[in-house]
């Protein structure tokens, strides 16, 4: 098959890491008989320099016309770059918000995978992590308290602020469906996280998730309160497969989940909408401190490309193949500087990409 991928290298280490991900995709294409065609799209600081805005209409149209989007990272050195003297809507990161909105992405997937080879980076004790863990947080991205009505006012001489947390059943149903679809491609277990002992939105969330669960009898589903979930992630992260939750809870839990793995250069992510087109990117930023030095770890971006194959293109064997190649290269002891440990062999961005592509 042929696939058209919009590639957004972005700023900082973005171009270096995206180059390696495309190299690995090409190796997969050669092995399984697919052609990946890349259209380069400008976004972030490079787009500001070239066009004056972080994402042009044409760039968004090119992303929309693709089968899926692979992004490196955008942004510069916040204290130093001229991009940050611009008004907020013209800064590099505004491109991210614009593309997510423009593509109608409402579902964020953040895997938390601890490769057993990188146990040393995990802040949890050995008896907790065992042979590693592998779960994914499915976070609702466009509803809830971040998008509800809000106001700050003074009442009887007292300053007051109010945020509201609206959700309708359609918003809950579409994100729940993604969580179950993801579970079907993984361990078939969903934990739905809410605060149903307090919040009406959570009680509706529970009802709708239970309704969607009926369509997926192969998937085991349970409910968990968000405070308990925060504890369970550090107490026993191995218990989770898919963690489904609303926007604000997901914001907090997905950061907690990534911190328990300890390795920022290894964490992929995806944002999805109604169709199959998604935006796939590493969880980290543009790392301007190491840009252009062949030091960046490309694995988060390579694993994001694997997610694209799995969730946008339904190419399960091909995605498994990339993940296995990453595991093999780690087993052989190759490490970029961010995941380096005693007895391992240090490589740069390009060599790490080469070695993973070779193992495909
Ligand atoms: P960052 O993730 O870019 O870097 C944090 C630290 O982790 C740095 O020391 C960096 O060198 C290191 N690091 C990050 N990725 C790495 C990799 N692949 N390999 C090795 N080391 C890596 O976060 P930051 O410094 O807070 O932000 C830098 C810029 O990135 C800012 O402009 C910020 O706005 C932007 N940002 C962009 C995105 C995005 O594009 N989605 C996300 C977060 C931050």
XYZ file of C-alpha atoms and ligand atoms in Angstrom:
404
model
C 0.000 0.000 0.000
C 0.945 3.653 -0.436
C 0.634 6.066 2.462
C 1.011 9.857 2.370
C 2.550 11.181 5.537
C 2.768 14.876 6.332
C 6.074 15.340 8.104
C 6.605 18.324 10.372
C 10.247 18.438 11.460
C 9.730 21.675 13.435
C 12.492 23.222 15.515
C 15.473 22.260 17.650
C 16.103 18.508 17.558
C 12.879 18.017 15.533
C 14.529 17.636 12.093
C 17.170 15.201 13.447
C 14.721 12.857 15.158
C 12.111 12.926 12.390
C 14.811 12.010 9.852
C 15.579 8.846 11.834
C 11.887 7.949 12.171
C 11.452 8.229 8.379
C 14.536 6.060 7.913
C 12.935 3.365 10.075
C 9.585 3.707 8.267
C 11.374 3.237 4.941
C 13.013 0.067 6.260
C 9.592 -1.238 7.301
C 8.157 -0.244 3.920
C 10.912 -2.167 2.123
C 10.323 -5.251 4.258
C 6.527 -5.356 4.036
C 5.981 -3.856 0.573
C 4.593 -0.417 1.490
C 5.549 2.983 0.167
C 5.567 5.909 2.545
C 5.533 9.265 0.742
C 6.475 12.290 2.786
C 5.267 15.853 2.362
C 7.248 18.278 4.468
C 5.087 20.805 6.304
C 6.336 23.929 8.068
C 5.226 24.556 11.638
C 6.609 26.312 14.701
C 9.596 28.651 14.736
C 10.752 27.698 11.238
C 7.331 28.650 9.930
C 7.439 31.980 11.781
C 10.807 32.734 10.179
C 9.558 31.817 6.709
C 5.959 33.123 6.791
C 5.426 35.207 9.934
C 2.975 32.722 11.497
C 3.503 29.362 13.255
C 1.100 27.464 10.960
C -0.202 28.737 7.626
C -3.550 27.760 6.096
C -1.617 25.943 3.343
C 0.386 23.960 5.897
C -2.796 22.935 7.705
C -4.415 21.993 4.389
C -1.396 19.797 3.539
C -1.692 18.055 6.908
C -5.445 17.541 6.389
C -4.848 16.085 2.931
C -2.413 13.482 4.267
C -3.131 10.015 5.649
C -1.384 10.946 8.902
C 1.016 13.441 10.413
C 4.420 12.842 11.988
C 5.754 15.701 14.092
C 9.174 16.276 15.658
C 8.794 19.187 18.068
C 8.386 22.942 17.949
C 9.714 25.776 20.042
C 12.978 27.441 20.904
C 14.856 28.563 23.912
C 12.094 30.393 25.768
C 14.418 32.845 27.537
C 16.478 33.735 24.476
C 14.685 33.244 21.179
C 13.043 36.228 19.425
C 10.004 34.010 18.801
C 8.965 34.622 22.424
C 8.797 38.397 22.070
C 5.805 37.807 19.751
C 2.214 37.767 21.079
C 1.205 34.268 22.329
C -0.917 33.415 19.273
C 2.110 33.940 17.002
C 4.622 31.907 19.001
C 5.858 28.465 17.873
C 3.655 26.464 20.271
C 0.518 28.196 18.917
C 1.089 26.058 15.802
C 0.501 22.959 17.919
C -2.842 24.195 19.205
C -3.859 25.289 15.711
C -3.054 21.949 14.088
C -4.770 19.934 16.844
C -7.876 22.084 16.468
C -7.693 22.130 12.665
C -7.478 18.347 12.491
C -10.283 17.873 15.067
C -8.118 15.811 17.403
C -9.899 14.994 20.665
C -8.105 11.869 21.855
C -4.590 11.865 23.242
C -2.688 8.604 23.682
C 0.352 8.649 25.923
C 1.999 5.274 26.358
C 4.055 4.677 29.495
C 6.419 1.868 28.655
C 9.294 0.825 30.848
C 11.720 -1.213 28.800
C 13.308 -3.735 31.197
C 16.702 -2.717 29.728
C 16.172 0.819 31.131
C 14.997 -0.146 34.605
C 17.817 1.923 36.101
C 16.113 5.167 34.985
C 12.813 4.314 36.707
C 12.348 6.015 40.074
C 10.326 3.050 41.416
C 11.812 0.124 43.349
C 12.761 -3.112 41.594
C 10.103 -5.224 43.317
C 7.418 -2.812 42.022
C 8.540 -2.695 38.394
C 9.417 -6.365 37.998
C 9.985 -7.044 34.299
C 8.834 -3.557 33.260
C 5.362 -2.199 32.517
C 3.441 -1.083 29.466
C 0.232 0.912 29.628
C -1.345 3.816 27.795
C -3.304 6.811 29.049
C -6.215 7.768 26.780
C -7.052 11.379 27.578
C -10.003 13.426 26.332
C -8.489 16.548 24.821
C -11.124 19.113 23.888
C -13.750 19.114 26.653
C -14.089 19.436 30.401
C -12.894 22.180 32.697
C -10.216 23.530 30.326
C -12.930 24.458 27.826
C -15.886 25.193 30.137
C -17.190 28.657 30.976
C -15.073 30.556 33.455
C -15.054 33.927 35.116
C -13.296 35.928 37.789
C -15.301 38.549 39.628
C -15.804 40.314 42.936
C -18.834 39.499 45.091
C -19.548 41.485 48.248
C -15.972 42.771 48.181
C -14.518 39.249 47.915
C -12.623 38.151 44.784
C -14.025 34.958 43.346
C -13.302 32.702 40.365
C -15.418 29.973 38.806
C -14.489 27.264 36.287
C -17.091 24.876 34.948
C -16.575 21.301 33.762
C -19.091 20.391 31.067
C -19.228 17.073 29.206
C -21.986 15.753 27.018
C -22.580 12.090 26.300
C -21.340 12.354 22.709
C -17.967 13.691 23.822
C -17.661 10.861 26.330
C -18.816 8.202 23.900
C -16.313 9.071 21.159
C -13.301 9.065 23.498
C -14.504 5.877 25.199
C -14.737 4.200 21.790
C -11.108 5.101 21.091
C -10.068 3.636 24.453
C -11.823 0.366 23.659
C -10.389 0.290 20.129
C -6.910 0.799 21.590
C -7.557 -1.927 24.181
C -8.554 -4.327 21.381
C -5.075 -3.855 19.887
C -3.394 -4.364 23.277
C -4.230 -6.264 26.452
C -8.053 -5.784 26.254
C -8.372 -4.155 29.663
C -9.734 -0.645 30.259
C -9.670 1.193 33.569
C -11.948 4.240 33.346
C -10.861 6.942 35.768
C -13.215 9.538 37.232
C -14.339 11.222 40.442
C -17.863 9.802 40.476
C -18.149 10.088 44.249
C -18.222 13.892 43.822
C -18.756 15.067 40.247
C -21.883 14.856 38.067
C -19.734 14.819 34.930
C -17.996 11.730 36.311
C -21.297 9.980 37.024
C -22.378 10.595 33.403
C -18.903 9.484 32.286
C -19.369 6.154 34.100
C -22.804 5.548 32.559
C -21.654 6.259 29.020
C -18.458 4.203 29.371
C -20.582 1.271 30.597
C -22.829 1.657 27.519
C -19.844 1.677 25.152
C -18.364 -1.317 26.992
C -21.374 -3.382 25.897
C -20.147 -3.041 22.301
C -16.786 -4.571 23.295
C -17.563 -7.782 25.202
C -13.945 -8.957 24.700
C -12.653 -6.050 26.790
C -12.645 -6.095 30.593
C -13.594 -2.715 32.040
C -13.458 -1.337 35.563
C -13.859 2.099 37.164
C -11.305 3.744 39.422
C -11.382 7.041 41.291
C -8.717 9.470 40.117
C -7.044 9.845 43.514
C -6.719 6.072 43.785
C -5.392 5.885 40.210
C -2.642 8.410 41.017
C -1.546 6.142 43.876
C -1.852 2.892 41.915
C 0.408 4.223 39.136
C 3.327 4.369 41.540
C 2.274 1.415 43.687
C 1.621 -1.133 40.941
C 1.865 0.278 37.379
C 1.902 -3.269 35.939
C -1.836 -3.610 36.658
C -2.773 -1.149 33.883
C -3.301 -1.695 30.171
C -5.507 1.214 28.996
C -6.359 4.086 31.346
C -9.286 6.145 30.017
C -9.986 9.555 31.496
C -11.212 13.109 30.960
C -9.093 16.118 30.053
C -7.762 17.511 33.341
C -7.348 14.139 35.080
C -5.590 12.903 31.956
C -3.292 15.914 31.847
C -2.057 15.107 35.341
C -2.071 11.298 35.105
C -0.283 11.171 31.743
C 2.568 13.282 33.141
C 2.745 11.055 36.204
C 2.739 7.994 33.953
C 5.619 9.323 31.872
C 7.659 10.252 34.934
C 7.475 6.727 36.329
C 9.291 5.489 33.223
C 12.103 7.980 33.870
C 13.243 8.318 30.228
C 11.882 11.354 28.373
C 13.623 10.427 25.123
C 11.667 7.144 24.924
C 8.072 8.378 25.213
C 5.816 8.498 22.178
C 2.353 10.002 21.837
C -0.566 10.294 19.452
C -3.555 12.576 19.043
C -6.550 11.186 17.195
C -9.934 12.370 15.924
C -13.008 10.845 14.289
C -11.257 9.285 11.325
C -7.955 7.483 11.009
C -5.803 10.563 10.519
C -3.718 11.210 13.612
C -0.856 13.398 14.787
C 2.068 11.377 16.096
C 4.887 12.984 18.048
C 7.344 12.368 20.861
C 6.198 13.517 24.313
C 9.274 15.680 24.766
C 9.962 19.146 23.373
C 12.477 20.545 20.902
C 15.439 20.334 23.340
C 17.240 23.433 22.018
C 20.104 22.731 24.450
C 21.244 19.726 22.384
C 19.916 20.654 18.917
C 22.233 19.995 15.978
C 24.729 18.022 18.075
C 23.704 14.463 17.127
C 22.873 13.828 20.791
C 19.074 13.545 20.733
C 17.440 10.204 21.346
C 15.248 9.475 18.275
C 13.455 6.506 19.878
C 10.362 8.430 21.095
C 9.778 9.622 17.524
C 10.479 6.182 16.071
C 7.961 4.665 18.515
C 5.489 7.412 17.544
C 5.868 6.283 13.925
C 5.122 2.725 15.114
C 1.945 4.044 16.767
C 0.976 5.640 13.453
C 1.261 2.270 11.727
C -0.802 0.612 14.475
C -3.599 3.147 14.965
C -3.893 5.065 11.676
C -2.918 2.385 9.157
C -3.858 -0.858 10.997
C -0.394 -2.264 10.238
C 0.019 -4.284 13.417
C 2.865 -6.583 12.338
C 4.822 -3.617 11.009
C 4.344 -1.674 14.288
C 5.371 -4.738 16.309
C 8.445 -5.034 14.104
C 9.589 -1.461 14.933
C 9.037 -1.993 18.658
C 10.946 -5.274 18.541
C 13.830 -3.610 16.673
C 14.035 -0.909 19.367
C 14.073 -3.611 22.064
C 16.804 -5.499 20.228
C 19.055 -2.454 19.876
C 18.611 -1.732 23.597
C 19.392 -5.398 24.380
C 22.604 -5.063 22.415
C 23.571 -2.213 24.742
C 23.378 0.769 22.356
C 22.383 3.989 24.131
C 22.066 7.691 23.373
C 23.455 9.952 26.068
C 20.115 10.512 27.868
C 19.697 6.765 28.587
C 23.394 5.894 28.904
C 24.495 3.664 31.783
C 27.633 1.774 32.818
C 28.709 -1.001 30.466
C 26.594 0.299 27.537
C 27.822 1.709 24.223
C 27.206 5.395 23.436
C 25.821 6.341 20.004
C 24.466 9.549 18.455
C 21.047 10.233 16.952
C 21.973 9.045 13.476
C 23.677 5.828 14.539
C 20.767 4.925 16.815
C 18.404 5.369 13.842
C 20.706 3.347 11.579
C 20.907 0.489 14.055
C 17.125 0.318 14.569
C 16.542 0.454 10.783
C 19.076 -2.388 10.318
C 17.235 -4.564 12.878
C 13.935 -4.149 10.967
P 12.288 19.462 26.353
O 11.488 18.222 26.404
O 12.580 20.007 24.998
O 13.695 19.228 27.100
C 13.794 18.908 28.484
C 15.156 18.224 28.731
O 15.114 16.912 28.183
C 16.315 18.936 28.044
O 17.457 18.840 28.868
C 16.532 18.151 26.780
O 17.866 18.186 26.304
C 16.121 16.738 27.183
N 15.542 16.008 26.058
C 14.316 16.195 25.515
N 14.134 15.367 24.490
C 15.260 14.621 24.382
C 15.669 13.597 23.498
N 14.892 13.144 22.505
N 16.896 13.072 23.665
C 17.700 13.496 24.658
N 17.368 14.461 25.530
C 16.152 15.028 25.383
O 11.527 20.545 27.248
P 11.832 22.088 27.465
O 13.310 22.322 27.561
O 10.952 22.493 28.580
O 11.271 22.804 26.159
C 12.083 23.188 25.042
C 11.186 23.767 23.960
O 10.299 22.737 23.493
C 10.303 24.916 24.435
O 10.262 25.872 23.417
C 8.946 24.266 24.622
O 7.900 25.175 24.485
C 8.965 23.249 23.499
N 8.049 22.095 23.689
C 7.475 21.618 22.559
C 6.649 20.511 22.629
C 6.058 19.975 21.372
O 6.497 20.338 20.284
N 5.064 19.094 21.447
C 6.445 19.876 23.860
C 7.097 20.370 25.001
C 7.896 21.487 24.885
